[in-house]
Structure formats: structure tokens, C-alpha cells
XYZ file of C-alpha atoms in Angstrom:
552
model
C 0.000 0.000 0.000
C 2.805 2.462 0.829
C 4.175 2.364 -2.713
C 0.727 3.312 -4.050
C 0.539 6.240 -1.643
C 3.982 7.337 -2.806
C 2.772 7.098 -6.409
C -0.245 9.271 -5.590
C 2.033 11.802 -3.873
C 4.147 12.000 -7.012
C 0.988 12.664 -9.008
C 0.000 15.421 -6.604
C 3.434 16.966 -7.066
C 3.199 17.237 -10.824
C -0.304 16.310 -12.077
C -1.584 19.861 -12.690
C 0.574 22.572 -14.181
C 1.063 25.422 -11.723
C -0.131 28.192 -14.027
C 0.236 31.757 -12.747
C -1.824 34.062 -14.969
C 0.316 37.087 -14.064
C 3.670 37.335 -15.806
C 6.762 37.426 -13.574
C 8.878 40.600 -13.355
C 11.388 40.625 -16.187
C 14.615 40.874 -14.143
C 15.950 39.922 -10.748
C 16.982 42.937 -8.679
C 20.776 43.288 -8.897
C 20.882 44.544 -5.305
C 19.797 41.159 -4.004
C 22.170 38.661 -2.508
C 23.517 36.659 -5.463
C 22.945 33.373 -3.643
C 19.218 34.039 -3.255
C 18.887 35.242 -6.860
C 20.030 31.743 -7.826
C 17.386 30.290 -5.462
C 14.676 32.124 -7.413
C 16.029 30.940 -10.777
C 16.327 27.365 -9.498
C 12.722 27.459 -8.283
C 11.506 28.466 -11.755
C 13.325 25.472 -13.238
C 11.662 23.095 -10.758
C 8.064 24.351 -11.041
C 5.878 21.447 -12.330
C 8.891 19.114 -12.096
C 9.445 18.873 -8.325
C 7.089 21.319 -6.686
C 8.245 20.492 -3.161
C 11.808 21.498 -4.064
C 10.523 24.557 -5.931
C 8.635 25.556 -2.772
C 11.852 25.281 -0.716
C 13.789 27.621 -3.029
C 10.866 30.050 -3.236
C 10.555 30.174 0.549
C 14.280 30.790 1.000
C 14.086 33.541 -1.607
C 11.129 35.326 0.048
C 12.912 35.292 3.410
C 15.965 37.082 2.020
C 14.941 39.238 -0.964
C 14.403 42.991 -1.092
C 12.707 42.918 -4.501
C 9.022 43.518 -3.703
C 7.572 42.422 -7.052
C 9.586 39.199 -7.200
C 8.703 38.483 -3.576
C 4.997 38.905 -4.381
C 5.298 36.689 -7.453
C 7.138 34.022 -5.440
C 4.387 34.007 -2.788
C 1.787 33.534 -5.544
C 3.716 30.499 -6.814
C 4.073 29.123 -3.269
C 0.336 29.533 -2.656
C -0.509 27.844 -5.958
C 1.807 24.887 -5.187
C 0.205 24.431 -1.766
C -3.306 24.796 -3.208
C -2.570 22.083 -5.763
C -1.275 19.773 -3.016
C -4.318 20.365 -0.767
C -2.520 22.498 1.825
C -5.131 25.253 1.747
C -4.367 26.844 5.124
C -0.649 26.867 4.308
C -1.482 28.437 0.949
C -3.360 31.274 2.660
C -0.409 31.853 5.022
C 2.052 32.085 2.113
C -0.161 34.376 0.034
C -0.855 36.831 2.853
C 2.897 37.242 3.249
C 3.125 39.010 -0.135
C 0.319 41.597 0.273
C 2.169 44.108 2.549
C 4.915 44.499 -0.062
C 2.532 45.701 -2.781
C 1.073 49.188 -3.284
C -2.555 49.019 -4.445
C -2.189 52.495 -6.024
C 0.785 51.409 -8.135
C -0.458 50.143 -11.516
C 2.571 47.849 -11.830
C 1.638 46.154 -8.552
C -2.105 45.769 -9.129
C -2.027 42.631 -11.294
C 0.104 40.871 -8.642
C -2.432 41.881 -5.990
C -5.167 40.494 -8.242
C -3.373 37.142 -8.556
C -2.805 36.915 -4.795
C -6.485 37.624 -4.066
C -7.590 35.147 -6.754
C -5.423 32.390 -5.256
C -6.624 33.296 -1.733
C -10.220 32.974 -2.941
C -9.504 29.531 -4.409
C -8.021 28.379 -1.087
C -11.051 29.692 0.821
C -13.447 28.026 -1.654
C -11.627 24.700 -1.226
C -12.061 25.109 2.539
C -15.804 25.775 1.980
C -15.415 29.342 3.284
C -17.563 30.733 0.484
C -18.195 34.210 1.925
C -14.461 34.828 2.198
C -13.923 33.332 -1.257
C -16.480 35.713 -2.793
C -14.866 38.695 -1.039
C -11.406 37.781 -2.348
C -12.684 37.077 -5.895
C -14.222 40.572 -5.956
C -10.894 42.071 -4.866
C -9.123 40.053 -7.567
C -11.507 41.484 -10.177
C -11.102 45.016 -8.768
C -7.316 45.014 -9.213
C -7.162 43.106 -12.512
C -6.093 45.194 -15.513
C -5.751 42.275 -17.940
C -8.943 41.503 -19.892
C -8.314 37.740 -20.080
C -7.442 37.473 -16.404
C -10.512 39.515 -15.518
C -12.759 37.041 -17.398
C -11.126 34.127 -15.530
C -11.736 35.830 -12.177
C -15.360 36.640 -13.128
C -15.897 32.958 -13.987
C -14.359 31.970 -10.625
C -16.688 34.379 -8.803
C -19.695 32.926 -10.634
C -18.645 29.386 -9.612
C -18.489 30.553 -5.973
C -22.018 31.987 -6.263
C -23.171 28.714 -7.832
C -21.632 26.703 -4.972
C -23.576 28.830 -2.449
C -26.784 28.294 -4.504
C -26.945 31.960 -5.503
C -27.714 30.765 -9.014
C -29.107 33.987 -10.470
C -26.005 35.976 -9.456
C -23.840 33.346 -11.142
C -26.025 33.367 -14.278
C -25.843 37.181 -14.515
C -22.034 37.044 -14.495
C -21.911 34.258 -17.100
C -24.318 36.186 -19.349
C -22.168 39.338 -19.092
C -19.089 37.376 -20.190
C -20.911 35.724 -23.116
C -22.380 38.992 -24.400
C -19.058 40.834 -24.095
C -17.649 38.761 -27.013
C -14.191 39.129 -25.422
C -13.638 35.593 -24.192
C -11.136 33.454 -26.151
C -12.391 29.981 -27.147
C -11.088 28.162 -24.080
C -12.790 30.665 -21.737
C -15.938 30.908 -23.871
C -16.386 27.116 -23.724
C -15.809 27.120 -19.961
C -18.339 29.903 -19.346
C -20.898 28.394 -21.741
C -20.713 24.998 -20.003
C -20.896 26.572 -16.540
C -23.825 28.796 -17.604
C -25.879 25.894 -18.934
C -25.066 23.738 -15.896
C -26.027 26.538 -13.459
C -29.321 27.221 -15.287
C -30.117 23.517 -14.993
C -29.275 23.526 -11.274
C -31.641 26.479 -10.839
C -34.423 24.835 -12.867
C -34.188 21.078 -13.458
C -36.614 21.341 -16.374
C -34.207 23.609 -18.290
C -32.836 22.010 -21.486
C -29.071 22.455 -21.003
C -28.103 19.781 -23.533
C -27.464 22.018 -26.603
C -25.175 24.425 -24.737
C -23.345 21.619 -22.928
C -22.773 19.812 -26.219
C -21.642 23.063 -27.926
C -19.110 23.682 -25.159
C -17.853 20.087 -25.471
C -17.482 20.471 -29.251
C -15.419 23.680 -28.874
C -13.179 22.007 -26.331
C -12.597 19.058 -28.652
C -11.708 21.413 -31.505
C -9.054 23.230 -29.446
C -7.946 20.005 -27.711
C -8.680 21.327 -24.214
C -8.379 17.974 -22.403
C -9.065 19.353 -18.919
C -12.075 21.249 -20.290
C -13.374 18.094 -22.007
C -13.179 16.299 -18.665
C -15.280 19.077 -17.073
C -17.868 18.814 -19.876
C -18.152 15.065 -19.300
C -18.814 15.745 -15.610
C -21.565 18.294 -16.375
C -23.222 15.989 -18.936
C -23.121 12.999 -16.562
C -24.832 15.058 -13.851
C -27.383 16.440 -16.353
C -28.435 12.952 -17.555
C -28.317 11.364 -14.096
C -32.049 11.622 -13.388
C -33.378 11.375 -16.991
C -31.148 8.975 -18.915
C -29.005 6.663 -16.775
C -27.298 5.104 -19.822
C -26.100 8.493 -21.116
C -25.033 9.503 -17.616
C -23.046 6.252 -17.302
C -21.426 6.820 -20.735
C -20.201 10.323 -19.878
C -19.068 9.309 -16.366
C -17.124 6.418 -17.912
C -15.521 8.804 -20.444
C -14.591 11.103 -17.603
C -12.989 8.168 -15.778
C -10.916 7.151 -18.815
C -9.750 10.689 -19.547
C -8.836 11.377 -15.901
C -6.588 8.300 -15.995
C -4.972 9.488 -19.230
C -4.324 12.874 -17.593
C -3.054 11.230 -14.379
C -5.634 13.092 -12.312
C -6.541 11.022 -9.209
C -8.792 13.814 -7.854
C -10.961 13.830 -11.009
C -10.882 10.043 -11.147
C -12.480 9.913 -7.690
C -15.227 12.311 -8.891
C -15.911 10.051 -11.888
C -15.973 6.969 -9.656
C -18.507 8.650 -7.352
C -20.877 8.987 -10.309
C -20.245 5.438 -11.565
C -20.879 3.850 -8.151
C -24.521 4.964 -8.303
C -24.934 4.250 -12.037
C -23.185 0.893 -12.567
C -24.715 -2.547 -12.036
C -24.120 -3.971 -8.566
C -21.369 -6.370 -9.700
C -19.310 -3.497 -11.163
C -20.307 -0.940 -8.536
C -18.310 -2.822 -5.903
C -15.069 -2.609 -7.892
C -15.683 1.097 -8.520
C -16.223 1.634 -4.800
C -13.048 -0.267 -3.889
C -11.016 1.852 -6.297
C -12.729 5.033 -5.079
C -11.992 4.211 -1.431
C -8.341 3.474 -2.187
C -7.846 6.667 -4.178
C -9.675 8.805 -1.635
C -7.591 7.460 1.274
C -4.375 7.770 -0.722
C -5.164 11.344 -1.750
C -5.850 12.288 1.859
C -2.621 10.671 3.023
C -0.625 12.343 0.252
C -2.241 15.697 1.031
C -1.314 15.380 4.716
C 2.226 14.397 3.710
C 2.484 17.482 1.506
C 1.222 19.747 4.299
C 3.789 18.329 6.703
C 6.525 18.687 4.091
C 5.761 22.381 3.493
C 5.592 23.015 7.244
C 8.950 21.235 7.707
C 10.560 23.422 5.010
C 9.370 26.561 6.813
C 10.531 25.182 10.172
C 14.030 24.277 8.947
C 14.468 27.693 7.318
C 13.354 29.534 10.462
C 15.597 27.310 12.567
C 18.619 28.167 10.407
C 17.791 31.868 10.636
C 17.528 31.634 14.435
C 20.904 29.913 14.660
C 22.467 32.734 12.626
C 20.940 35.308 14.954
C 22.315 33.450 17.977
C 25.777 33.430 16.388
C 25.535 37.183 15.754
C 24.461 37.702 19.346
C 27.432 35.692 20.648
C 29.816 37.806 18.594
C 28.201 40.984 19.898
C 28.567 39.728 23.482
C 32.271 39.021 22.905
C 32.740 42.558 21.626
C 30.839 43.894 24.619
C 33.034 41.965 27.048
C 36.113 43.360 25.312
C 34.791 46.902 25.710
C 33.977 46.244 29.362
C 37.468 44.900 30.059
C 39.006 47.957 28.467
C 36.681 50.197 30.446
C 37.556 48.459 33.719
C 41.286 48.917 33.018
C 40.632 52.576 32.266
C 38.697 52.992 35.513
C 41.426 51.280 37.518
C 44.059 53.552 36.012
C 41.809 56.534 36.564
C 41.225 55.563 40.176
C 44.976 55.218 40.690
C 45.544 58.726 39.387
C 42.683 60.140 41.452
C 43.982 58.391 44.570
C 47.339 60.087 44.093
C 45.757 63.552 44.005
C 43.546 62.688 46.967
C 46.632 61.816 48.943
C 48.257 65.179 48.180
C 45.047 67.030 49.065
C 44.564 65.201 52.356
C 48.035 66.165 53.564
C 46.978 69.854 53.582
C 44.061 69.386 55.984
C 43.313 67.773 59.291
C 44.373 64.191 58.636
C 41.755 62.225 60.553
C 38.735 64.324 59.536
C 39.712 64.506 55.859
C 40.510 60.792 55.725
C 37.034 59.925 56.991
C 35.396 62.392 54.636
C 37.306 61.253 51.532
C 36.729 57.589 52.363
C 33.021 58.257 52.494
C 33.099 59.961 49.069
C 35.119 57.189 47.451
C 32.771 54.561 48.841
C 29.587 56.300 47.747
C 30.660 57.719 44.417
C 33.242 55.335 42.978
C 32.768 51.975 44.687
C 28.973 52.094 44.691
C 28.927 53.552 41.193
C 31.253 50.868 39.904
C 29.262 48.188 41.704
C 26.075 49.511 40.133
C 27.671 49.316 36.671
C 28.822 45.751 37.370
C 25.237 44.877 38.409
C 23.909 46.239 35.121
C 26.434 44.217 33.129
C 25.686 41.079 35.118
C 21.906 41.195 34.678
C 21.613 42.903 31.305
C 23.804 40.838 28.903
C 22.417 42.720 25.877
C 23.439 46.122 27.286
C 24.917 48.285 24.544
C 28.568 49.335 24.970
C 27.587 52.989 24.511
C 25.368 52.853 27.616
C 28.200 51.319 29.643
C 30.583 54.041 28.450
C 28.006 56.701 29.394
C 27.847 55.311 32.934
C 31.629 55.158 33.117
C 31.896 58.720 31.843
C 29.450 59.851 34.531
C 31.457 57.953 37.124
C 34.577 59.585 35.741
C 33.090 63.078 36.078
C 31.962 62.324 39.620
C 35.374 60.919 40.477
C 37.111 64.084 39.212
C 35.114 66.202 41.620
C 35.630 64.027 44.708
C 38.625 66.099 45.654
C 36.463 69.223 45.869
C 34.104 70.101 48.678
C 31.054 70.689 46.464
C 30.379 67.790 44.088
C 26.586 67.797 44.238
C 26.353 69.027 40.647
C 27.366 65.590 39.363
C 25.569 63.510 41.982
C 22.170 65.191 42.165
C 19.476 63.029 40.532
C 15.897 63.587 39.357
C 13.025 61.469 40.677
C 13.024 59.440 37.391
C 16.743 58.687 37.767
C 16.182 57.581 41.387
C 13.465 55.202 40.141
C 15.899 53.798 37.541
C 18.608 53.476 40.220
C 16.342 51.398 42.475
C 14.954 49.317 39.589
C 18.478 48.567 38.296
C 18.912 46.084 41.169
C 15.945 44.041 39.936
C 16.675 40.624 38.384
C 14.688 37.615 37.190
C 14.685 36.304 40.783
C 14.623 39.602 42.662
C 11.487 41.762 42.415
C 11.543 45.421 43.479
C 8.280 47.302 44.085
C 8.144 51.082 44.470
C 5.010 52.336 46.253
C 3.877 55.956 46.131
C 4.850 58.743 43.741
C 8.521 59.571 44.129
C 8.008 62.919 42.398
C 5.513 64.021 45.091
C 8.130 63.561 47.816
C 11.496 63.900 46.087
C 10.930 67.396 44.718
C 10.062 68.721 48.190
C 13.663 68.168 49.354
C 16.478 70.608 48.723
C 19.582 69.847 46.653
C 21.731 68.767 49.598
C 19.028 66.458 50.954
C 18.468 64.905 47.530
C 22.183 64.289 47.062
C 22.698 62.693 50.482
C 19.489 60.655 50.257
C 20.490 59.334 46.839
C 23.750 57.914 48.285
C 21.866 56.446 51.259
C 19.367 54.626 48.992
C 22.147 53.336 46.744
C 24.102 52.041 49.763
C 21.010 50.255 51.126
C 20.372 48.564 47.753
C 24.017 47.498 47.390
C 24.058 46.122 50.943
C 20.852 44.215 50.134
C 22.386 42.676 46.986
C 25.637 41.719 48.689
C 24.357 40.339 51.977
C 20.583 39.887 52.321
C 19.697 37.237 49.722
C 16.298 38.946 49.411
C 13.821 38.066 46.666
C 11.173 40.703 47.296
C 11.885 44.341 48.170
C 9.327 47.088 48.747
C 10.251 50.788 48.968
C 7.449 53.155 50.002
C 7.624 56.962 49.577
C 5.199 59.231 51.458
C 5.033 62.677 53.104
C 2.805 64.450 55.637
C 3.652 68.054 54.674
C 6.360 68.224 57.354
C 8.393 65.076 56.793
C 9.339 62.738 53.991
C 9.155 59.101 55.043
C 10.841 56.303 53.107
C 10.253 52.756 54.272
C 12.416 49.887 52.950
C 11.327 46.240 53.552
C 12.878 43.026 52.257
C 12.514 39.297 52.912
C 16.239 38.611 53.284
C 18.290 37.352 56.199
C 18.066 40.648 58.133
C 20.541 41.869 60.766
C 21.688 39.527 63.498
C 21.154 40.825 67.100
C 24.101 42.975 68.162
C 25.557 42.994 64.627
C 27.899 45.939 64.000
C 27.418 48.129 60.943
C 30.114 48.192 58.286
C 31.494 51.327 56.686
C 28.613 51.503 54.200
C 25.800 51.462 56.753
C 27.765 53.768 59.063
C 27.946 56.204 56.159
C 24.155 56.060 55.717
C 23.643 56.950 59.383
C 26.166 59.796 59.088
C 24.562 61.156 55.918
C 20.994 61.062 57.289
C 22.136 62.811 60.463
C 23.895 65.504 58.400
C 20.568 66.554 56.817
C 18.665 66.469 60.124
C 16.955 63.167 59.472
C 16.588 59.848 61.271
C 17.254 56.263 60.202
C 15.998 53.150 61.991
C 17.032 49.540 61.303
C 14.492 46.952 62.409
C 14.915 43.177 61.928
C 12.608 42.137 64.750
C 9.756 40.979 62.494
C 9.443 37.375 61.198
C 11.914 37.564 58.332
C 13.964 40.185 56.558
C 14.867 43.776 57.317
C 12.886 46.995 57.678
C 14.543 50.418 57.425
C 12.700 53.668 58.091
C 14.107 56.995 56.859
C 12.588 60.274 58.060
C 13.781 63.551 56.523
C 12.320 66.959 57.460
C 10.899 69.009 54.570
C 12.654 72.404 54.412
């Protein structure tokens, strides 16, 4: 059985010519990647020979081209290949990909839009979504500038109306095509046969025989084999209830011709008719053949759908791998920049330390030593630690942003040796929010409660500067020592005082634990602006810190 299914799949791959009624653009855009230009040319060679391989090259081309017209044409071919193989949903997905690249106001683009909408309508009709099919056929007609193509799309629209039993609408369209005298013989015969068949469906007493026979005669004269097959189908249906022998004759002719044309889908339609018309001894063999073909077609269709999906998956997978490789290279470059920046900072800090030493010798040694140590800790160490935190938790951080932070740290470091360095350390309420949020990670959540702007802007410059260093020191101490996962920072004021409450779920402070230099600095800074700071680790878990600063 498997070898028969494989045979049917081969028929599905090449049984019907994939005819695109819109001509392709004449040239491939020279600006395209040469490799993908070759993909497009290779696809054109494989159309109707190995449609699965043609689909692969077309898909690769559409993912990498910048030629809008060729991209649109390639999506039309992809949709037609999938339609022919029974992958109607995949066909719709491919066709929709081409629409955004076309300008409906550009006359050169309109015929491609028409072809896309026509193929979309065919997919929807095959899925029995007739309302959508009618809508797309109308759009195809609207954008068609070619008289022959327009007649084909009008015929398709009429067939959709016929399938939804809107017979009069279908008949009106067929009549307009017939009376226009513009249809070439192959289209005239198609419309004439469809018109007669639709009139008969509307009124079973209508004598459709002369028109059906005329259409068949025209098709024989121009050797339109696929059209002849359609005429046989219409005639078999027409005679089904009035002349069983004639119906059987035409159904049998349809069966023979479908086998000559290697058309399993049309063979199944012929077998359906013969099952009800043939004697019981022959009907069984027809049914057996019909069941085999129907199952094989379904299996082959599912195989084709999976094959197209696999082609898309493999292409997307390759693209993702390339992006990952590019990302790795970018990360290596970033690490190189960071290493250079760290060396620069270390050298800079060495130079600054030398000048600090000379400055300290001119003043009271103990007082200046304490004061300078505090500045170095808050400005340089905390600043550098904050930058390291960013780099650690934001691997995609752009080198320019790191250099900006280092430049800011550099400017702050230059002014450490002067008494007034608030100009470089003062921060706005938005920057304070960013400072606090910068310590957030995938496993550490930071919540800020209250509007910082309502409280922050009520403090003077000195208070803002000192409070900024206090908050930064608390967050750094939390990251280094607490192991906290959830941190809440609440800002509020009562017109006289600003209150800031910090709570985390970390390990807290052990009873009698002595503060290090960092926390001692926070106490000293809060006291210097007339505020109060309270450390409380008496509740169940974590640490609570309350800051109270008077409003000037």
C-alpha cells in the first residue's frame, strides 16, 4: 500500500501545471544577494517538475529578498503549489505574506495583488469558506487590468455563487461574459458549459443539452483535455435523473480521460458517479477503487502539508541559529569593551587616589581621611558596583550605555577632591526610580510604592544628594548580603516630613551585629541633613529600614 501512496504523492506533485496568470517581473533585482537570486532561478526550473523542491527555493528567496515584485510573485507560486497539493491553510499563510509588499495604487503592482487575491479565494473556496472566497474574488476582479485574467476571475466568482446556490447571481455574471464577445475559445467554452449547468441547477426542467454539447465540441476542436473532462462531468450530472445510460457513458468517459491525464482527484469524482450508475457487480469494484484513491489522496495531502511546514521550520531554525551566532559575537565585543573600560577605571582611580593623597596632607588628617573615604565609597565603589550589576543582569546592554555610565562615574570621580560635588551627583526622581529598579533581576522583584516625584521634589539639593547615596548604599548592601527576593520601597510625606520605608525578605541583621562602613555612612549622611534612620529586623523575616527627613 505504501508504494501506491507514494505514487499518488508523485501525481500530486506534478499532475496539474502550476499556471500563474500574471507574468513574472522581467529581471531579478541586482541589489539582491547573489545566492538568493540563484534560489529564485532554481525554483523556476523546478516548477511542475518537483514542486516540493521549488517551494523550498521560493521560501528561502522570500525570506531574504528585497525585490518587492519578485517576492509577491514568489508568494503567488508558493500559494498555488500548496493549493494544488491540498494544503489550503498553508497556501493562505504564504499568500498573505506578499500583500504588505505591494502598493494598491501602483499600476505595476495591481495585477500581482489580483493574482494573490484570486489564489486566496480559491483556497477559501476549497475550505468551503464561500463568503471569504467571494470577497477575495471581488478584490481580484477590482485590481485586474488584464482583460483575459478579468474574465477568468469573473468565472471563478460565478462558480463561488453557484456553490452557495446563488444561481441567479452566477447566471448574470456568465451572461455578461458571453455577451461581451471578449472571451477566447477556451474561456468561452468554460463559461458556456458553466452557464448551462447553473441554469439547470436552478431549474431542473431547463434544457441544457445544446449548450453543454456546444461547449464540449469547442473544447474538442481546441484540444482542451481538462475542459473536455469538465464537460463530461456536467453531462453525466445532467443525464443522471433522466437517462441513466447516457449519464453512465459520460461518467465512464470522464474516468478514462482522468486516468490518461493522471488526475486522481478527477478520477475519484468520476468513480462517485459510476458507483450509483453501474450494475451492482461493477459498482463494488468502482467503490473499492474510489476508497483506495480517496484514502491515498488524503494521506498524500497530509504528507504534503507536513513537508511544506517542515521546510518553513528548517528555514526559520537556520535563521535563528544565525541570529544566535551574531548575538554571541556581539557579546564578545561587549566583554572586550567592558574589560578595556575596567582597566581605564582602575588607572583613573589610581591617578585620582594620588591627588587625593596630596590634598589630604593639607588638611586635618583624621577628619579629611574619613570624609574622603566616604566619598570614594559612595561615588566610585557604589557607582562601579552599580555598573557591574547592570552588566551582570543585562547581557544585551549596549557598549555605549556602559561608556556613558563610566563617563558619569569619571566626572563624579574628578570632583571628589572638591568640597562641592553635588552638581554631578544630584538626581531627578526618574533617575532615582531607575537606580532602584536597576537592582531588579529575574529572581529579585523590586516594588516602588507611592509617587517619588511628590516627595522627592520637596527636598532641597543637599538632601536629595545625600538621600540618593543612602538609597544606593542600602540597595548594594541588600544585593551583597541579604539574599532577598522581594523588596518594597514606600515613599510618602505628611507636609512636614518625607518618610521612606524599605522592607525586604532577606536574612536581616543579626542581634548585636555591627554596621560596616557603608551602613555607618548612611547613618552619618541622614544625620547631616537632620533626618533619622531606623534599622528593624525584629519581624518574622527580613529587614525593615525607616528613613525620616524633614521638609525644608
